[in-house]
Every structure is written in structure tokens, then in C-alpha cells.
PDB file of C-alpha atoms in Angstrom:
ATOM      1  CA  GLN A   1      10.355 -13.209   7.706  1.00 55.00           C
ATOM      2  CA  LYS A   2       7.500 -10.804   8.114  1.00 62.00           C
ATOM      3  CA  GLU A   3       4.374 -12.079   6.409  1.00 87.00           C
ATOM      4  CA  VAL A   4       0.830 -10.930   6.057  1.00 92.00           C
ATOM      5  CA  GLU A   5      -1.666 -13.375   4.598  1.00 93.00           C
ATOM      6  CA  GLN A   6      -5.118 -12.900   3.150  1.00 93.00           C
ATOM      7  CA  ASN A   7      -7.462 -15.079   1.143  1.00 86.00           C
ATOM      8  CA  SER A   8      -7.215 -13.840  -2.434  1.00 80.00           C
ATOM      9  CA  GLY A   9     -10.884 -14.406  -3.141  1.00 82.00           C
ATOM     10  CA  PRO A  10     -12.938 -13.485  -4.917  1.00 91.00           C
ATOM     11  CA  LEU A  11     -15.336 -13.213  -2.037  1.00 95.00           C
ATOM     12  CA  SER A  12     -18.859 -12.775  -3.337  1.00 96.00           C
ATOM     13  CA  VAL A  13     -21.704 -11.505  -1.150  1.00 97.00           C
ATOM     14  CA  PRO A  14     -25.208 -10.305  -2.031  1.00 97.00           C
ATOM     15  CA  GLU A  15     -26.095  -6.658  -1.672  1.00 97.00           C
ATOM     16  CA  GLY A  16     -27.100  -5.845   1.908  1.00 97.00           C
ATOM     17  CA  ALA A  17     -25.156  -8.734   3.443  1.00 97.00           C
ATOM     18  CA  ILE A  18     -22.156  -8.574   5.762  1.00 97.00           C
ATOM     19  CA  ALA A  19     -18.780  -9.081   4.102  1.00 97.00           C
ATOM     20  CA  SER A  20     -16.058 -10.510   6.327  1.00 97.00           C
ATOM     21  CA  LEU A  21     -12.424 -10.095   5.293  1.00 97.00           C
ATOM     22  CA  ASN A  22      -9.626 -11.758   7.208  1.00 96.00           C
ATOM     23  CA  CYS A  23      -5.914 -11.201   7.642  1.00 96.00           C
ATOM     24  CA  THR A  24      -3.238 -13.028   9.625  1.00 96.00           C
ATOM     25  CA  TYR A  25       0.292 -11.845  10.327  1.00 95.00           C
ATOM     26  CA  SER A  26       3.418 -13.593  11.486  1.00 92.00           C
ATOM     27  CA  ASP A  27       5.314 -10.907  13.397  1.00 88.00           C
ATOM     28  CA  ARG A  28       4.216 -10.804  17.043  1.00 88.00           C
ATOM     29  CA  GLY A  29       5.889  -7.404  17.422  1.00 85.00           C
ATOM     30  CA  SER A  30       3.365  -5.784  15.090  1.00 88.00           C
ATOM     31  CA  GLN A  31       1.681  -2.802  16.673  1.00 86.00           C
ATOM     32  CA  SER A  32      -0.603  -1.136  14.174  1.00 89.00           C
ATOM     33  CA  PHE A  33      -2.909  -2.469  11.521  1.00 93.00           C
ATOM     34  CA  PHE A  34      -4.606  -0.927   8.530  1.00 94.00           C
ATOM     35  CA  TRP A  35      -7.175  -1.775   5.924  1.00 96.00           C
ATOM     36  CA  TYR A  36      -6.984  -0.223   2.467  1.00 95.00           C
ATOM     37  CA  ARG A  37      -9.501  -0.379  -0.334  1.00 96.00           C
ATOM     38  CA  GLN A  38      -8.225  -0.456  -3.910  1.00 95.00           C
ATOM     39  CA  TYR A  39     -10.471  -0.135  -6.913  1.00 95.00           C
ATOM     40  CA  SER A  40      -9.232  -1.645 -10.154  1.00 91.00           C
ATOM     41  CA  GLY A  41      -6.567   0.550 -11.730  1.00 89.00           C
ATOM     42  CA  LYS A  42      -6.547   2.976  -8.810  1.00 94.00           C
ATOM     43  CA  SER A  43      -4.302   3.517  -5.819  1.00 94.00           C
ATOM     44  CA  PRO A  44      -5.147   2.184  -2.341  1.00 94.00           C
ATOM     45  CA  GLU A  45      -7.103   4.384   0.041  1.00 93.00           C
ATOM     46  CA  LEU A  46      -7.038   4.020   3.806  1.00 92.00           C
ATOM     47  CA  ILE A  47     -10.404   3.025   5.284  1.00 93.00           C
ATOM     48  CA  MET A  48      -9.605   1.760   8.798  1.00 92.00           C
ATOM     49  CA  SER A  49      -6.787   1.652  11.311  1.00 92.00           C
ATOM     50  CA  ILE A  50      -6.692  -0.281  14.572  1.00 94.00           C
ATOM     51  CA  TYR A  51      -4.074  -0.489  17.295  1.00 91.00           C
ATOM     52  CA  SER A  52      -5.667  -2.223  20.298  1.00 92.00           C
ATOM     53  CA  ASN A  53      -7.355  -5.555  20.765  1.00 95.00           C
ATOM     54  CA  GLY A  54     -11.087  -5.494  20.210  1.00 96.00           C
ATOM     55  CA  ASP A  55     -13.422  -3.836  17.762  1.00 96.00           C
ATOM     56  CA  LYS A  56     -13.330  -0.425  16.139  1.00 96.00           C
ATOM     57  CA  GLU A  57     -16.361   0.828  14.244  1.00 96.00           C
ATOM     58  CA  ASP A  58     -16.566   3.533  11.595  1.00 94.00           C
ATOM     59  CA  GLY A  59     -19.872   3.750   9.792  1.00 96.00           C
ATOM     60  CA  ARG A  60     -20.514   0.465   7.987  1.00 97.00           C
ATOM     61  CA  PHE A  61     -16.977  -0.745   8.674  1.00 97.00           C
ATOM     62  CA  THR A  62     -15.761  -2.610  11.750  1.00 97.00           C
ATOM     63  CA  ALA A  63     -12.160  -3.652  12.266  1.00 97.00           C
ATOM     64  CA  GLN A  64     -11.403  -6.426  14.735  1.00 97.00           C
ATOM     65  CA  LEU A  65      -7.989  -7.158  16.206  1.00 97.00           C
ATOM     66  CA  ASN A  66      -6.801 -10.144  18.204  1.00 96.00           C
ATOM     67  CA  LYS A  67      -3.071  -9.875  18.854  1.00 94.00           C
ATOM     68  CA  ALA A  68      -2.899 -13.182  20.720  1.00 95.00           C
ATOM     69  CA  SER A  69      -4.187 -14.976  17.624  1.00 95.00           C
ATOM     70  CA  GLN A  70      -2.322 -12.603  15.277  1.00 95.00           C
ATOM     71  CA  TYR A  71      -5.522 -11.943  13.431  1.00 95.00           C
ATOM     72  CA  VAL A  72      -7.219  -8.822  12.124  1.00 97.00           C
ATOM     73  CA  SER A  73     -10.494  -8.660  10.250  1.00 97.00           C
ATOM     74  CA  LEU A  74     -12.711  -6.165   8.495  1.00 98.00           C
ATOM     75  CA  LEU A  75     -16.495  -6.414   8.496  1.00 98.00           C
ATOM     76  CA  ILE A  76     -18.559  -4.444   6.007  1.00 97.00           C
ATOM     77  CA  ARG A  77     -22.219  -4.209   6.948  1.00 98.00           C
ATOM     78  CA  ASP A  78     -24.994  -3.585   4.428  1.00 98.00           C
ATOM     79  CA  SER A  79     -22.591  -4.275   1.570  1.00 97.00           C
ATOM     80  CA  GLN A  80     -23.129  -2.219  -1.572  1.00 97.00           C
ATOM     81  CA  PRO A  81     -22.005  -2.865  -5.153  1.00 96.00           C
ATOM     82  CA  SER A  82     -19.727   0.165  -4.738  1.00 96.00           C
ATOM     83  CA  ASP A  83     -17.820  -1.803  -2.083  1.00 97.00           C
ATOM     84  CA  SER A  84     -16.615  -4.170  -4.800  1.00 97.00           C
ATOM     85  CA  ALA A  85     -12.835  -3.757  -4.725  1.00 96.00           C
ATOM     86  CA  THR A  86      -9.661  -5.375  -3.474  1.00 95.00           C
ATOM     87  CA  TYR A  87      -9.042  -4.935   0.237  1.00 96.00           C
ATOM     88  CA  LEU A  88      -5.440  -4.821   1.410  1.00 95.00           C
ATOM     89  CA  CYS A  89      -4.357  -5.551   4.952  1.00 95.00           C
ATOM     90  CA  ALA A  90      -1.202  -3.722   6.095  1.00 93.00           C
ATOM     91  CA  VAL A  91       0.777  -4.337   9.259  1.00 91.00           C
ATOM     92  CA  ASN A  92       3.315  -2.079  10.931  1.00 85.00           C
ATOM     93  CA  GLN A  93       5.887  -3.317  13.437  1.00 72.00           C
ATOM     94  CA  ASN A  94       6.911  -1.402  16.532  1.00 61.00           C
ATOM     95  CA  TYR A  95       5.549   1.916  15.215  1.00 56.00           C
ATOM     96  CA  GLY A  96       8.206   1.906  12.563  1.00 59.00           C
ATOM     97  CA  GLN A  97       7.615   3.628   9.308  1.00 63.00           C
ATOM     98  CA  ASN A  98       7.484   0.547   7.096  1.00 72.00           C
ATOM     99  CA  PHE A  99       4.424  -1.517   6.422  1.00 83.00           C
ATOM    100  CA  VAL A 100       4.030  -5.055   5.173  1.00 88.00           C
ATOM    101  CA  PHE A 101       1.043  -5.552   2.885  1.00 91.00           C
ATOM    102  CA  GLY A 102      -0.972  -8.667   2.327  1.00 92.00           C
ATOM    103  CA  PRO A 103      -1.807  -9.748  -1.240  1.00 91.00           C
ATOM    104  CA  GLY A 104      -5.363  -8.450  -0.927  1.00 93.00           C
ATOM    105  CA  THR A 105      -8.828  -9.999  -1.027  1.00 95.00           C
ATOM    106  CA  ARG A 106     -11.066  -9.214  -3.970  1.00 95.00           C
ATOM    107  CA  LEU A 107     -14.642  -8.540  -2.861  1.00 96.00           C
ATOM    108  CA  SER A 108     -17.582  -8.662  -5.232  1.00 96.00           C
ATOM    109  CA  VAL A 109     -20.961  -7.403  -4.016  1.00 97.00           C
ATOM    110  CA  LEU A 110     -23.730  -8.709  -6.214  1.00 95.00           C
ATOM    111  CA  PRO A 111     -26.811  -6.525  -6.836  1.00 93.00           C
TER     112      PRO A 111
ATOM    113  CA  ASP B   1      -5.455  20.497  -0.900  1.00 63.00           C
ATOM    114  CA  GLY B   2      -2.622  18.407   0.508  1.00 71.00           C
ATOM    115  CA  GLY B   3      -1.677  15.244  -1.243  1.00 91.00           C
ATOM    116  CA  ILE B   4       0.780  13.281  -3.317  1.00 95.00           C
ATOM    117  CA  THR B   5       1.185  13.841  -7.021  1.00 96.00           C
ATOM    118  CA  GLN B   6       2.676  11.207  -9.275  1.00 97.00           C
ATOM    119  CA  SER B   7       3.530  11.781 -12.894  1.00 96.00           C
ATOM    120  CA  PRO B   8       3.179  10.687 -15.545  1.00 96.00           C
ATOM    121  CA  LYS B   9       0.082   8.523 -15.202  1.00 95.00           C
ATOM    122  CA  TYR B  10       1.206   6.284 -18.054  1.00 95.00           C
ATOM    123  CA  LEU B  11       4.781   5.719 -19.212  1.00 94.00           C
ATOM    124  CA  PHE B  12       6.233   3.618 -21.967  1.00 92.00           C
ATOM    125  CA  ARG B  13       9.835   2.455 -21.881  1.00 88.00           C
ATOM    126  CA  LYS B  14      11.900   1.060 -24.676  1.00 88.00           C
ATOM    127  CA  GLU B  15      14.381  -1.719 -24.082  1.00 84.00           C
ATOM    128  CA  GLY B  16      17.627  -0.406 -22.586  1.00 85.00           C
ATOM    129  CA  GLN B  17      16.167   2.939 -21.618  1.00 90.00           C
ATOM    130  CA  ASN B  18      16.163   4.576 -18.196  1.00 94.00           C
ATOM    131  CA  VAL B  19      12.982   6.335 -17.134  1.00 95.00           C
ATOM    132  CA  THR B  20      12.182   8.485 -14.113  1.00 96.00           C
ATOM    133  CA  LEU B  21       8.887   8.542 -12.255  1.00 97.00           C
ATOM    134  CA  SER B  22       8.048  11.691 -10.340  1.00 98.00           C
ATOM    135  CA  CYS B  23       6.556  11.848  -6.853  1.00 98.00           C
ATOM    136  CA  GLU B  24       5.822  15.125  -5.042  1.00 97.00           C
ATOM    137  CA  GLN B  25       3.997  15.627  -1.724  1.00 96.00           C
ATOM    138  CA  ASN B  26       2.830  18.738   0.101  1.00 94.00           C
ATOM    139  CA  LEU B  27       1.787  16.979   3.301  1.00 91.00           C
ATOM    140  CA  ASN B  28       5.012  17.830   5.127  1.00 91.00           C
ATOM    141  CA  HIS B  29       5.571  14.105   5.671  1.00 90.00           C
ATOM    142  CA  ASP B  30       9.082  12.961   6.525  1.00 90.00           C
ATOM    143  CA  ALA B  31       8.834   9.440   5.130  1.00 90.00           C
ATOM    144  CA  MET B  32       8.271   8.518   1.495  1.00 93.00           C
ATOM    145  CA  TYR B  33       8.057   5.160  -0.224  1.00 94.00           C
ATOM    146  CA  TRP B  34       7.976   3.499  -3.615  1.00 97.00           C
ATOM    147  CA  TYR B  35       6.007   0.320  -4.175  1.00 96.00           C
ATOM    148  CA  ARG B  36       5.527  -1.888  -7.170  1.00 96.00           C
ATOM    149  CA  GLN B  37       2.285  -3.755  -7.817  1.00 94.00           C
ATOM    150  CA  ASP B  38       1.956  -6.520 -10.394  1.00 92.00           C
ATOM    151  CA  PRO B  39      -1.451  -7.725 -11.614  1.00 83.00           C
ATOM    152  CA  GLY B  40      -3.303  -9.662  -8.943  1.00 75.00           C
ATOM    153  CA  GLN B  41      -0.493  -9.218  -6.466  1.00 79.00           C
ATOM    154  CA  GLY B  42       0.181  -7.163  -3.386  1.00 84.00           C
ATOM    155  CA  LEU B  43       2.530  -4.243  -2.934  1.00 91.00           C
ATOM    156  CA  ARG B  44       6.277  -4.805  -2.872  1.00 92.00           C
ATOM    157  CA  LEU B  45       8.593  -2.197  -1.384  1.00 92.00           C
ATOM    158  CA  ILE B  46      11.301  -0.860  -3.711  1.00 96.00           C
ATOM    159  CA  TYR B  47      12.891   1.996  -1.744  1.00 96.00           C
ATOM    160  CA  TYR B  48      11.995   4.209   1.168  1.00 93.00           C
ATOM    161  CA  SER B  49      13.305   7.393   2.716  1.00 94.00           C
ATOM    162  CA  GLN B  50      12.683   8.611   6.236  1.00 89.00           C
ATOM    163  CA  ILE B  51      14.616  11.851   5.959  1.00 91.00           C
ATOM    164  CA  VAL B  52      16.109  14.124   3.337  1.00 94.00           C
ATOM    165  CA  ASN B  53      19.369  12.881   1.804  1.00 95.00           C
ATOM    166  CA  ASP B  54      18.867   9.387   3.161  1.00 94.00           C
ATOM    167  CA  PHE B  55      17.123   6.349   1.697  1.00 95.00           C
ATOM    168  CA  GLN B  56      17.093   2.606   2.148  1.00 93.00           C
ATOM    169  CA  LYS B  57      16.577  -0.374  -0.120  1.00 94.00           C
ATOM    170  CA  GLY B  58      13.362  -2.277   0.152  1.00 92.00           C
ATOM    171  CA  ASP B  59      12.677  -5.863  -0.844  1.00 89.00           C
ATOM    172  CA  ILE B  60      13.102  -5.436  -4.607  1.00 94.00           C
ATOM    173  CA  ALA B  61      15.566  -2.559  -5.108  1.00 96.00           C
ATOM    174  CA  GLU B  62      17.639  -4.140  -7.883  1.00 96.00           C
ATOM    175  CA  GLY B  63      17.345  -2.202 -11.134  1.00 96.00           C
ATOM    176  CA  TYR B  64      15.948   0.900  -9.443  1.00 97.00           C
ATOM    177  CA  SER B  65      17.471   4.070  -8.009  1.00 97.00           C
ATOM    178  CA  VAL B  66      16.097   7.011  -6.013  1.00 98.00           C
ATOM    179  CA  SER B  67      17.118  10.368  -4.611  1.00 97.00           C
ATOM    180  CA  ARG B  68      15.765  12.521  -1.791  1.00 97.00           C
ATOM    181  CA  GLU B  69      17.224  15.983  -2.199  1.00 97.00           C
ATOM    182  CA  LYS B  70      14.080  17.739  -0.958  1.00 96.00           C
ATOM    183  CA  LYS B  71      11.505  16.733   1.619  1.00 96.00           C
ATOM    184  CA  GLU B  72       8.733  17.118  -0.925  1.00 96.00           C
ATOM    185  CA  SER B  73      10.231  15.022  -3.712  1.00 98.00           C
ATOM    186  CA  PHE B  74      11.214  11.363  -4.081  1.00 98.00           C
ATOM    187  CA  PRO B  75      11.766  10.434  -7.749  1.00 98.00           C
ATOM    188  CA  LEU B  76      12.273   6.831  -8.834  1.00 98.00           C
ATOM    189  CA  THR B  77      14.457   5.862 -11.788  1.00 97.00           C
ATOM    190  CA  VAL B  78      13.820   2.539 -13.455  1.00 96.00           C
ATOM    191  CA  THR B  79      17.117   1.589 -15.045  1.00 94.00           C
ATOM    192  CA  SER B  80      17.856  -0.722 -17.947  1.00 89.00           C
ATOM    193  CA  ALA B  81      19.070  -3.251 -15.372  1.00 89.00           C
ATOM    194  CA  GLN B  82      15.450  -3.843 -14.330  1.00 89.00           C
ATOM    195  CA  LYS B  83      14.539  -6.662 -16.702  1.00 86.00           C
ATOM    196  CA  ASN B  84      10.818  -6.802 -16.039  1.00 90.00           C
ATOM    197  CA  PRO B  85       9.691  -3.257 -15.262  1.00 92.00           C
ATOM    198  CA  THR B  86       6.116  -3.462 -16.524  1.00 94.00           C
ATOM    199  CA  ALA B  87       3.987  -2.793 -13.435  1.00 95.00           C
ATOM    200  CA  PHE B  88       1.927  -0.246 -11.532  1.00 96.00           C
ATOM    201  CA  TYR B  89       4.167   1.991  -9.417  1.00 97.00           C
ATOM    202  CA  LEU B  90       2.852   3.638  -6.292  1.00 97.00           C
ATOM    203  CA  CYS B  91       4.439   6.392  -4.263  1.00 97.00           C
ATOM    204  CA  ALA B  92       3.343   6.908  -0.660  1.00 94.00           C
ATOM    205  CA  SER B  93       4.170   9.132   2.256  1.00 92.00           C
ATOM    206  CA  SER B  94       3.700   8.815   5.973  1.00 87.00           C
ATOM    207  CA  GLY B  95       3.816  11.247   8.856  1.00 79.00           C
ATOM    208  CA  GLY B  96       2.810  11.447  12.471  1.00 61.00           C
ATOM    209  CA  ALA B  97       3.279   9.123  15.364  1.00 54.00           C
ATOM    210  CA  ARG B  98       2.095   5.616  16.067  1.00 52.00           C
ATOM    211  CA  GLY B  99       2.670   4.169  12.638  1.00 55.00           C
ATOM    212  CA  TYR B 100       0.223   6.482  10.939  1.00 69.00           C
ATOM    213  CA  GLY B 101      -1.140   5.048   7.707  1.00 79.00           C
ATOM    214  CA  TYR B 102       0.190   5.831   4.272  1.00 87.00           C
ATOM    215  CA  THR B 103      -1.179   8.336   1.833  1.00 90.00           C
ATOM    216  CA  PHE B 104      -0.770   7.086  -1.713  1.00 94.00           C
ATOM    217  CA  GLY B 105      -0.349   8.906  -4.970  1.00 96.00           C
ATOM    218  CA  SER B 106      -2.497   7.976  -7.952  1.00 96.00           C
ATOM    219  CA  GLY B 107       0.186   5.747  -9.438  1.00 96.00           C
ATOM    220  CA  THR B 108       2.176   5.425 -12.650  1.00 97.00           C
ATOM    221  CA  ARG B 109       1.576   2.542 -15.012  1.00 96.00           C
ATOM    222  CA  LEU B 110       4.829   1.629 -16.758  1.00 95.00           C
ATOM    223  CA  THR B 111       4.884  -0.540 -19.845  1.00 93.00           C
ATOM    224  CA  VAL B 112       7.873  -1.818 -21.789  1.00 88.00           C
ATOM    225  CA  VAL B 113       7.427  -1.551 -25.549  1.00 85.00           C
TER     226      VAL B 113
END
């Protein structure tokens, strides 16, 4: 059974702080990992992808992957109220075309 | 601009009625997907297609049907056999190597009246 788990939240952080979102997955064969942001009533949009162990930075976002621990995280630096959304973790096994999504973590950035 | 277009944005279904949700992409992606999202929940895979004239059931295919007659189009029919169809439906496509991420359409919100 492929599973992707996330804390549902809400995770509340003050404006300017670092938000840390976590995701664990059960399938050790998973090869690629994605973070999507979904605003209420809207469709998900891809914000980060990561394939190798370590950190990947893109602007205020940093994705971290640890395949040994089956753990992927997303850090958002200098959080803004506009970052308030649900963040979905998605995992892809063996470069196949299908993804398994986590339930999402709702982030609230307080002004 | 390339992208995925879903229509309609809102759809109302009467009991016992079949309805079809449209999904069109101009990204030249081979793979297309339909997901269902219920309030406060994650995405659940209904059907997917990796090539024209071929499609596979996802985790919750019962009460749904699809076709893939053209690369650009992947319509979803919600049949009367789907007893709880009220949800947000998302179409996605994927192309490229190495498990490239999905591109999503804007979604269709279906409500049973």
C-alpha cells in the first residue's frame, strides 16, 4: 500500500518566520517528490520538485529529501500572508507516471 | 499559452443523471489524469491514460467512465452509479522524463441537486 502522510494542520506561523512542512512516504522505491500549493477553491500548482537526497533551494522555498528516512520537507523562509494555503506532497515511484498525494497541510501565515 | 482547460467550472447534477466533464490540453503531454478532491481531503485518482485509446482505473473508478480518442482530450463521465458525486474534480497532464510533475486544470465543482 503506497502511502504519503502529512500533518493536516493548520500550521500557524507569524509573518516573516520560517514555515516547515513535513511529509513521509511508505514506498522505498519512490524516486521523485513534489510540493504543490493549493489555494482554497483553486487547483494545485507545482512549486518544488526534488529527486536526490539533500536540499534544493528556489527563492524562499527549500525542499529537503532524505530517502533513508523516507522523509521530504518544505521550508518557506520569510513567510508572507500570501503563502497561506494548503501544501500537498506528491510522490512518484520508479519514474512512473502516477503520483500518490498526501492529504495536505494547511498553512496560515499571520500578519 | 499552453495549458489545460476544464469545463464547466460549476456543474449541477440531478439524481439519476449522467454528466460529462471536459478536459483539453495543448501541452502535447501523453499522460492525462482525473482526480477527485473532497473537502479537507487529498486527491484521489479516478482514471488515467498514458496513451491515446488506452486508459486505466485508478483507486476510485466505480461510477465513472472515460475515453481517450485524441491526445488532447480526456473527458470524464460521472454516471448515475456514482452515489456521492459532489466533489471538486481535477484534470491533470504529465509529460517528459523523470516523473515530471503534473500540470492541473482549474477544476470543475460538481454538486448534486
